[in-house]
Amino acid sequence: MSDMTETPKPGSQPGTETASSKTASSKSGAVRHLPLIAVVAVALIGAIVLKDYLTFDTLRDNREALMAFRDQNYLGLVALFMGIYVVIVVFSLPGAAVASVTGGFLFGLVSGTAFNVVSATIGAAGIFLAARMGLGAMLTARMESAGGRVQMLKNALRQNEIEVLLLLRLVPAVPFFVANLLPALVGVKLGNFLWTTAAGIIPGAIVFTWIGVGLGEVFDRGEDPDLSLLWEPHVIGPILGLCILAAMPIIVKSVRSKKKGV
């Protein structure tokens, strides 16, 4: 019978391969965190540098130039607008509300809402994927191996994944960045994240775009748009109604599970 034991190569030492593999693993782990680190870094820099530029005053000062460019190159302005909007959302820069209102100002209610929703959804996907590749992958793996209450919490979220994602979008008090980050950290499906994001932000997008439609008249009066309109009873009421509808399946499941447990 031949000897099946492998003879070590000359110059090799036991444990060398293990050490190198650990080093490679740590490097790949660090690389996974780079997208999220870049998002946070740019967000911090942008909050300081751009806070005085992405404002309604800037829009007012460049109003005529933007309208002229729109009339000459509509598709070019659409691409420029959506690109800027995506960057604002991905890096959580100041000016998201200004961008949404600008969509209505430049493109009208229907087209402006569509451009706002698509841009915001693409930007949200950027944050989601950046977090998923970094902290999300690590936390999801830990949840899988943790067991106990942590695993129960994750399973509960997955059972109500659609409802929870819609609630995160519909509830105005939830910051947009948080609604992008949390789903990635608990491992929700990308497809569900995308369509619930697009559907959930439509009500708010319509409100902000509608404000933008009448922005020209507001500028003519020398005023700034009133973004507090979102909190008016006739506006916030229907949005809260949608929140209740999204929460109903969760409540029904909870009641049924309690009855079964009795």
mmCIF file of C-alpha atoms in Angstrom:
data_model
loop_
_atom_site.group_PDB
_atom_site.id
_atom_site.type_symbol
_atom_site.label_atom_id
_atom_site.label_comp_id
_atom_site.label_asym_id
_atom_site.label_seq_id
_atom_site.Cartn_x
_atom_site.Cartn_y
_atom_site.Cartn_z
ATOM 1 C CA MET A 1 0.000 0.000 0.000
ATOM 2 C CA SER A 2 1.376 3.424 -0.928
ATOM 3 C CA ASP A 3 1.862 6.135 1.665
ATOM 4 C CA MET A 4 -1.014 8.646 1.361
ATOM 5 C CA THR A 5 0.619 11.216 3.660
ATOM 6 C CA GLU A 6 1.601 14.325 1.801
ATOM 7 C CA THR A 7 5.230 15.343 2.192
ATOM 8 C CA PRO A 8 5.600 18.991 3.180
ATOM 9 C CA LYS A 9 7.214 21.141 0.537
ATOM 10 C CA PRO A 10 10.753 22.308 1.259
ATOM 11 C CA GLY A 11 10.854 25.549 3.171
ATOM 12 C CA SER A 12 7.178 25.329 4.173
ATOM 13 C CA GLN A 13 6.206 25.573 7.822
ATOM 14 C CA PRO A 14 3.121 24.183 9.569
ATOM 15 C CA GLY A 15 0.427 26.813 9.998
ATOM 16 C CA THR A 16 1.740 29.107 7.261
ATOM 17 C CA GLU A 17 -1.231 28.463 4.982
ATOM 18 C CA THR A 18 -3.665 29.007 7.830
ATOM 19 C CA ALA A 19 -2.079 32.323 8.755
ATOM 20 C CA SER A 20 -2.136 33.553 5.166
ATOM 21 C CA SER A 21 -5.745 32.539 4.748
ATOM 22 C CA LYS A 22 -6.628 34.460 7.920
ATOM 23 C CA THR A 23 -4.832 37.524 6.584
ATOM 24 C CA ALA A 24 -6.672 37.269 3.264
ATOM 25 C CA SER A 25 -9.964 36.851 5.121
ATOM 26 C CA SER A 26 -9.340 39.926 7.258
ATOM 27 C CA LYS A 27 -8.433 41.959 4.154
ATOM 28 C CA SER A 28 -11.580 40.856 2.336
ATOM 29 C CA GLY A 29 -13.598 41.732 5.428
ATOM 30 C CA ALA A 30 -12.102 45.224 5.458
ATOM 31 C CA VAL A 31 -12.819 45.637 1.736
ATOM 32 C CA ARG A 32 -16.474 44.737 2.327
ATOM 33 C CA HIS A 33 -16.791 47.669 4.722
ATOM 34 C CA LEU A 34 -15.327 50.213 2.272
ATOM 35 C CA PRO A 35 -18.616 51.104 0.476
ATOM 36 C CA LEU A 36 -20.408 51.888 3.740
ATOM 37 C CA ILE A 37 -17.384 53.764 5.090
ATOM 38 C CA ALA A 38 -17.327 55.843 1.884
ATOM 39 C CA VAL A 39 -21.047 56.629 2.244
ATOM 40 C CA VAL A 40 -20.607 57.788 5.847
ATOM 41 C CA ALA A 41 -17.499 59.833 5.046
ATOM 42 C CA VAL A 42 -19.073 61.629 2.080
ATOM 43 C CA ALA A 43 -22.258 62.209 4.101
ATOM 44 C CA LEU A 44 -20.304 63.933 6.866
ATOM 45 C CA ILE A 45 -18.288 66.060 4.435
ATOM 46 C CA GLY A 46 -21.360 66.912 2.378
ATOM 47 C CA ALA A 47 -23.349 67.956 5.453
ATOM 48 C CA ILE A 48 -20.694 70.587 6.145
ATOM 49 C CA VAL A 49 -19.732 71.691 2.631
ATOM 50 C CA LEU A 50 -23.049 71.588 0.753
ATOM 51 C CA LYS A 51 -25.540 72.750 3.361
ATOM 52 C CA ASP A 52 -25.488 76.312 1.947
ATOM 53 C CA TYR A 53 -25.739 75.239 -1.704
ATOM 54 C CA LEU A 54 -28.549 72.674 -1.912
ATOM 55 C CA THR A 55 -31.198 75.194 -0.893
ATOM 56 C CA PHE A 56 -34.233 76.974 -2.313
ATOM 57 C CA ASP A 57 -32.148 80.145 -2.605
ATOM 58 C CA THR A 58 -29.849 78.355 -5.057
ATOM 59 C CA LEU A 59 -32.864 77.147 -7.009
ATOM 60 C CA ARG A 60 -34.350 80.667 -7.060
ATOM 61 C CA ASP A 61 -31.076 82.176 -8.302
ATOM 62 C CA ASN A 62 -30.752 79.622 -11.131
ATOM 63 C CA ARG A 63 -34.433 79.434 -11.982
ATOM 64 C CA GLU A 64 -34.297 81.023 -15.432
ATOM 65 C CA ALA A 65 -31.186 79.093 -16.492
ATOM 66 C CA LEU A 66 -32.764 75.778 -15.497
ATOM 67 C CA MET A 67 -36.000 76.517 -17.334
ATOM 68 C CA ALA A 68 -34.078 77.520 -20.449
ATOM 69 C CA PHE A 69 -31.958 74.368 -20.310
ATOM 70 C CA ARG A 70 -35.101 72.272 -19.860
ATOM 71 C CA ASP A 71 -36.670 73.779 -22.984
ATOM 72 C CA GLN A 72 -33.519 73.144 -25.034
ATOM 73 C CA ASN A 73 -32.523 69.718 -23.684
ATOM 74 C CA TYR A 74 -35.314 68.059 -21.737
ATOM 75 C CA LEU A 75 -33.764 64.568 -21.576
ATOM 76 C CA GLY A 76 -30.402 66.000 -20.611
ATOM 77 C CA LEU A 77 -31.946 67.864 -17.683
ATOM 78 C CA VAL A 78 -33.857 64.744 -16.631
ATOM 79 C CA ALA A 79 -30.621 62.742 -16.563
ATOM 80 C CA LEU A 80 -28.791 65.509 -14.690
ATOM 81 C CA PHE A 81 -31.620 65.918 -12.170
ATOM 82 C CA MET A 82 -31.945 62.200 -11.476
ATOM 83 C CA GLY A 83 -28.189 61.766 -11.203
ATOM 84 C CA ILE A 84 -27.927 64.552 -8.618
ATOM 85 C CA TYR A 85 -30.940 63.192 -6.731
ATOM 86 C CA VAL A 86 -29.426 59.687 -6.580
ATOM 87 C CA VAL A 87 -26.137 61.066 -5.241
ATOM 88 C CA ILE A 88 -28.003 63.100 -2.604
ATOM 89 C CA VAL A 89 -29.850 59.994 -1.398
ATOM 90 C CA VAL A 90 -26.907 57.578 -1.549
ATOM 91 C CA PHE A 91 -24.688 59.841 0.506
ATOM 92 C CA SER A 92 -27.515 61.282 2.646
ATOM 93 C CA LEU A 93 -26.550 64.808 1.629
ATOM 94 C CA PRO A 94 -28.637 67.801 2.685
ATOM 95 C CA GLY A 95 -31.201 68.857 0.115
ATOM 96 C CA ALA A 96 -33.407 65.805 -0.483
ATOM 97 C CA ALA A 97 -36.563 67.845 0.173
ATOM 98 C CA VAL A 98 -35.290 70.601 -2.129
ATOM 99 C CA ALA A 99 -34.623 68.015 -4.836
ATOM 100 C CA SER A 100 -38.133 66.563 -4.520
ATOM 101 C CA VAL A 101 -39.726 69.990 -4.794
ATOM 102 C CA THR A 102 -37.451 70.817 -7.736
ATOM 103 C CA GLY A 103 -38.783 67.763 -9.558
ATOM 104 C CA GLY A 104 -42.261 69.257 -9.495
ATOM 105 C CA PHE A 105 -40.987 72.704 -10.386
ATOM 106 C CA LEU A 106 -39.133 71.501 -13.488
ATOM 107 C CA PHE A 107 -41.220 68.580 -14.741
ATOM 108 C CA GLY A 108 -44.766 68.907 -13.381
ATOM 109 C CA LEU A 109 -46.723 66.670 -11.040
ATOM 110 C CA VAL A 110 -46.846 63.366 -12.945
ATOM 111 C CA SER A 111 -43.373 63.323 -14.496
ATOM 112 C CA GLY A 112 -41.817 65.001 -11.464
ATOM 113 C CA THR A 113 -43.274 62.394 -9.102
ATOM 114 C CA ALA A 114 -42.054 59.568 -11.338
ATOM 115 C CA PHE A 115 -38.520 60.994 -11.548
ATOM 116 C CA ASN A 116 -38.456 61.616 -7.786
ATOM 117 C CA VAL A 117 -39.616 58.100 -6.917
ATOM 118 C CA VAL A 118 -37.229 56.351 -9.320
ATOM 119 C CA SER A 119 -34.253 58.456 -8.211
ATOM 120 C CA ALA A 120 -34.978 57.992 -4.515
ATOM 121 C CA THR A 121 -35.412 54.234 -4.988
ATOM 122 C CA ILE A 122 -32.098 53.911 -6.844
ATOM 123 C CA GLY A 123 -30.354 55.944 -4.154
ATOM 124 C CA ALA A 124 -31.948 53.851 -1.403
ATOM 125 C CA ALA A 125 -30.725 50.700 -3.149
ATOM 126 C CA GLY A 126 -27.203 52.141 -3.101
ATOM 127 C CA ILE A 127 -27.258 52.557 0.684
ATOM 128 C CA PHE A 128 -28.882 49.132 1.101
ATOM 129 C CA LEU A 129 -26.218 47.357 -0.962
ATOM 130 C CA ALA A 130 -23.361 49.253 0.691
ATOM 131 C CA ALA A 131 -24.628 48.213 4.120
ATOM 132 C CA ARG A 132 -25.390 44.662 2.963
ATOM 133 C CA MET A 133 -21.811 44.150 1.747
ATOM 134 C CA GLY A 134 -20.373 45.424 5.016
ATOM 135 C CA LEU A 135 -22.150 45.443 8.347
ATOM 136 C CA GLY A 136 -25.218 43.705 6.978
ATOM 137 C CA ALA A 137 -23.310 40.569 5.955
ATOM 138 C CA MET A 138 -21.576 40.372 9.327
ATOM 139 C CA LEU A 139 -24.708 40.966 11.407
ATOM 140 C CA THR A 140 -26.790 38.563 9.332
ATOM 141 C CA ALA A 141 -24.195 35.820 9.843
ATOM 142 C CA ARG A 142 -24.166 36.472 13.574
ATOM 143 C CA MET A 143 -27.949 36.364 13.721
ATOM 144 C CA GLU A 144 -27.943 33.010 11.940
ATOM 145 C CA SER A 145 -25.599 31.526 14.540
ATOM 146 C CA ALA A 146 -26.965 33.331 17.592
ATOM 147 C CA GLY A 147 -30.222 31.463 18.087
ATOM 148 C CA GLY A 148 -32.604 32.289 20.908
ATOM 149 C CA ARG A 149 -34.381 35.635 20.935
ATOM 150 C CA VAL A 150 -32.216 37.146 18.202
ATOM 151 C CA GLN A 151 -33.176 34.400 15.765
ATOM 152 C CA MET A 152 -36.825 34.654 16.808
ATOM 153 C CA LEU A 153 -36.741 38.403 16.117
ATOM 154 C CA LYS A 154 -35.269 37.859 12.674
ATOM 155 C CA ASN A 155 -37.836 35.171 11.859
ATOM 156 C CA ALA A 156 -40.653 37.461 12.999
ATOM 157 C CA LEU A 157 -39.366 40.215 10.726
ATOM 158 C CA ARG A 158 -39.171 37.852 7.795
ATOM 159 C CA GLN A 159 -42.745 36.683 8.398
ATOM 160 C CA ASN A 160 -43.919 40.305 8.197
ATOM 161 C CA GLU A 161 -41.208 41.578 5.862
ATOM 162 C CA ILE A 162 -43.436 43.375 3.363
ATOM 163 C CA GLU A 163 -45.608 44.997 6.015
ATOM 164 C CA VAL A 164 -42.643 46.244 8.057
ATOM 165 C CA LEU A 165 -40.857 47.617 4.994
ATOM 166 C CA LEU A 166 -43.975 49.503 3.917
ATOM 167 C CA LEU A 167 -44.409 50.928 7.415
ATOM 168 C CA LEU A 168 -40.817 52.165 7.421
ATOM 169 C CA ARG A 169 -41.563 54.107 4.238
ATOM 170 C CA LEU A 170 -45.022 55.370 5.100
ATOM 171 C CA VAL A 171 -44.379 56.609 8.644
ATOM 172 C CA PRO A 172 -43.089 60.195 8.174
ATOM 173 C CA ALA A 173 -41.194 60.120 11.482
ATOM 174 C CA VAL A 174 -38.778 57.424 10.249
ATOM 175 C CA PRO A 175 -35.675 59.050 8.663
ATOM 176 C CA PHE A 176 -35.089 57.950 5.069
ATOM 177 C CA PHE A 177 -31.507 56.869 5.801
ATOM 178 C CA VAL A 178 -32.655 54.662 8.680
ATOM 179 C CA ALA A 179 -35.317 53.048 6.497
ATOM 180 C CA ASN A 180 -32.571 52.236 3.981
ATOM 181 C CA LEU A 181 -30.029 50.946 6.480
ATOM 182 C CA LEU A 182 -32.047 48.781 8.860
ATOM 183 C CA PRO A 183 -33.445 46.364 6.241
ATOM 184 C CA ALA A 184 -29.907 45.639 5.025
ATOM 185 C CA LEU A 185 -28.719 44.901 8.553
ATOM 186 C CA VAL A 186 -31.390 42.260 9.132
ATOM 187 C CA GLY A 187 -31.040 40.607 5.734
ATOM 188 C CA VAL A 188 -34.308 41.377 3.915
ATOM 189 C CA LYS A 189 -34.618 40.468 0.246
ATOM 190 C CA LEU A 190 -33.421 43.089 -2.236
ATOM 191 C CA GLY A 191 -36.477 42.666 -4.459
ATOM 192 C CA ASN A 192 -38.881 43.281 -1.583
ATOM 193 C CA PHE A 193 -36.816 46.256 -0.465
ATOM 194 C CA LEU A 194 -36.957 47.858 -3.909
ATOM 195 C CA TRP A 195 -40.668 47.591 -4.609
ATOM 196 C CA THR A 196 -41.763 48.511 -1.079
ATOM 197 C CA THR A 197 -39.452 51.524 -1.216
ATOM 198 C CA ALA A 198 -40.932 52.702 -4.520
ATOM 199 C CA ALA A 199 -44.516 52.087 -3.409
ATOM 200 C CA GLY A 200 -44.076 53.430 0.106
ATOM 201 C CA ILE A 201 -42.558 56.778 -0.855
ATOM 202 C CA ILE A 202 -45.183 57.628 -3.485
ATOM 203 C CA PRO A 203 -47.562 59.465 -1.093
ATOM 204 C CA GLY A 204 -44.820 61.723 0.276
ATOM 205 C CA ALA A 205 -43.329 62.195 -3.188
ATOM 206 C CA ILE A 206 -46.679 63.421 -4.517
ATOM 207 C CA VAL A 207 -46.929 65.992 -1.719
ATOM 208 C CA PHE A 208 -43.432 67.409 -2.242
ATOM 209 C CA THR A 209 -43.784 67.369 -6.033
ATOM 210 C CA TRP A 210 -47.118 69.152 -5.756
ATOM 211 C CA ILE A 211 -45.459 71.881 -3.714
ATOM 212 C CA GLY A 212 -42.899 72.231 -6.495
ATOM 213 C CA VAL A 213 -45.567 72.683 -9.157
ATOM 214 C CA GLY A 214 -46.534 76.006 -7.604
ATOM 215 C CA LEU A 215 -42.983 77.012 -6.723
ATOM 216 C CA GLY A 216 -42.757 79.648 -9.467
ATOM 217 C CA GLU A 217 -45.579 81.656 -7.911
ATOM 218 C CA VAL A 218 -43.991 81.320 -4.476
ATOM 219 C CA PHE A 219 -40.693 82.692 -5.824
ATOM 220 C CA ASP A 220 -42.542 85.540 -7.530
ATOM 221 C CA ARG A 221 -43.915 86.546 -4.139
ATOM 222 C CA GLY A 222 -40.391 86.471 -2.684
ATOM 223 C CA GLU A 223 -41.249 83.598 -0.358
ATOM 224 C CA ASP A 224 -39.953 80.095 0.344
ATOM 225 C CA PRO A 225 -42.187 77.013 -0.093
ATOM 226 C CA ASP A 226 -44.004 75.776 3.004
ATOM 227 C CA LEU A 227 -42.837 72.180 3.521
ATOM 228 C CA SER A 228 -44.977 71.879 6.656
ATOM 229 C CA LEU A 229 -47.844 71.046 4.287
ATOM 230 C CA LEU A 230 -46.964 67.377 4.829
ATOM 231 C CA TRP A 231 -48.207 67.665 8.405
ATOM 232 C CA GLU A 232 -51.552 69.238 7.535
ATOM 233 C CA PRO A 233 -54.488 67.015 8.646
ATOM 234 C CA HIS A 234 -55.840 66.577 5.119
ATOM 235 C CA VAL A 235 -52.405 65.356 3.979
ATOM 236 C CA ILE A 236 -51.065 63.407 6.953
ATOM 237 C CA GLY A 237 -54.475 61.788 7.551
ATOM 238 C CA PRO A 238 -54.518 59.624 4.406
ATOM 239 C CA ILE A 239 -50.838 58.728 4.900
ATOM 240 C CA LEU A 240 -51.550 57.547 8.451
ATOM 241 C CA GLY A 241 -54.495 55.599 7.053
ATOM 242 C CA LEU A 242 -52.093 53.793 4.714
ATOM 243 C CA CYS A 243 -49.857 53.076 7.727
ATOM 244 C CA ILE A 244 -52.782 51.434 9.487
ATOM 245 C CA LEU A 245 -53.576 49.335 6.416
ATOM 246 C CA ALA A 246 -49.937 48.205 6.219
ATOM 247 C CA ALA A 247 -49.956 47.305 9.920
ATOM 248 C CA MET A 248 -53.248 45.359 9.812
ATOM 249 C CA PRO A 249 -51.750 42.051 8.578
ATOM 250 C CA ILE A 250 -49.201 42.175 11.411
ATOM 251 C CA ILE A 251 -51.962 42.764 13.967
ATOM 252 C CA VAL A 252 -54.122 39.978 12.516
ATOM 253 C CA LYS A 253 -51.220 37.504 12.562
ATOM 254 C CA SER A 254 -50.413 38.454 16.142
ATOM 255 C CA VAL A 255 -54.022 37.950 17.293
ATOM 256 C CA ARG A 256 -54.266 34.603 15.519
ATOM 257 C CA SER A 257 -51.011 33.342 17.007
ATOM 258 C CA LYS A 258 -52.190 34.320 20.509
ATOM 259 C CA LYS A 259 -55.461 32.473 19.997
ATOM 260 C CA LYS A 260 -53.611 29.365 18.868
ATOM 261 C CA GLY A 261 -51.381 29.596 21.919
ATOM 262 C CA VAL A 262 -54.351 29.685 24.308
#
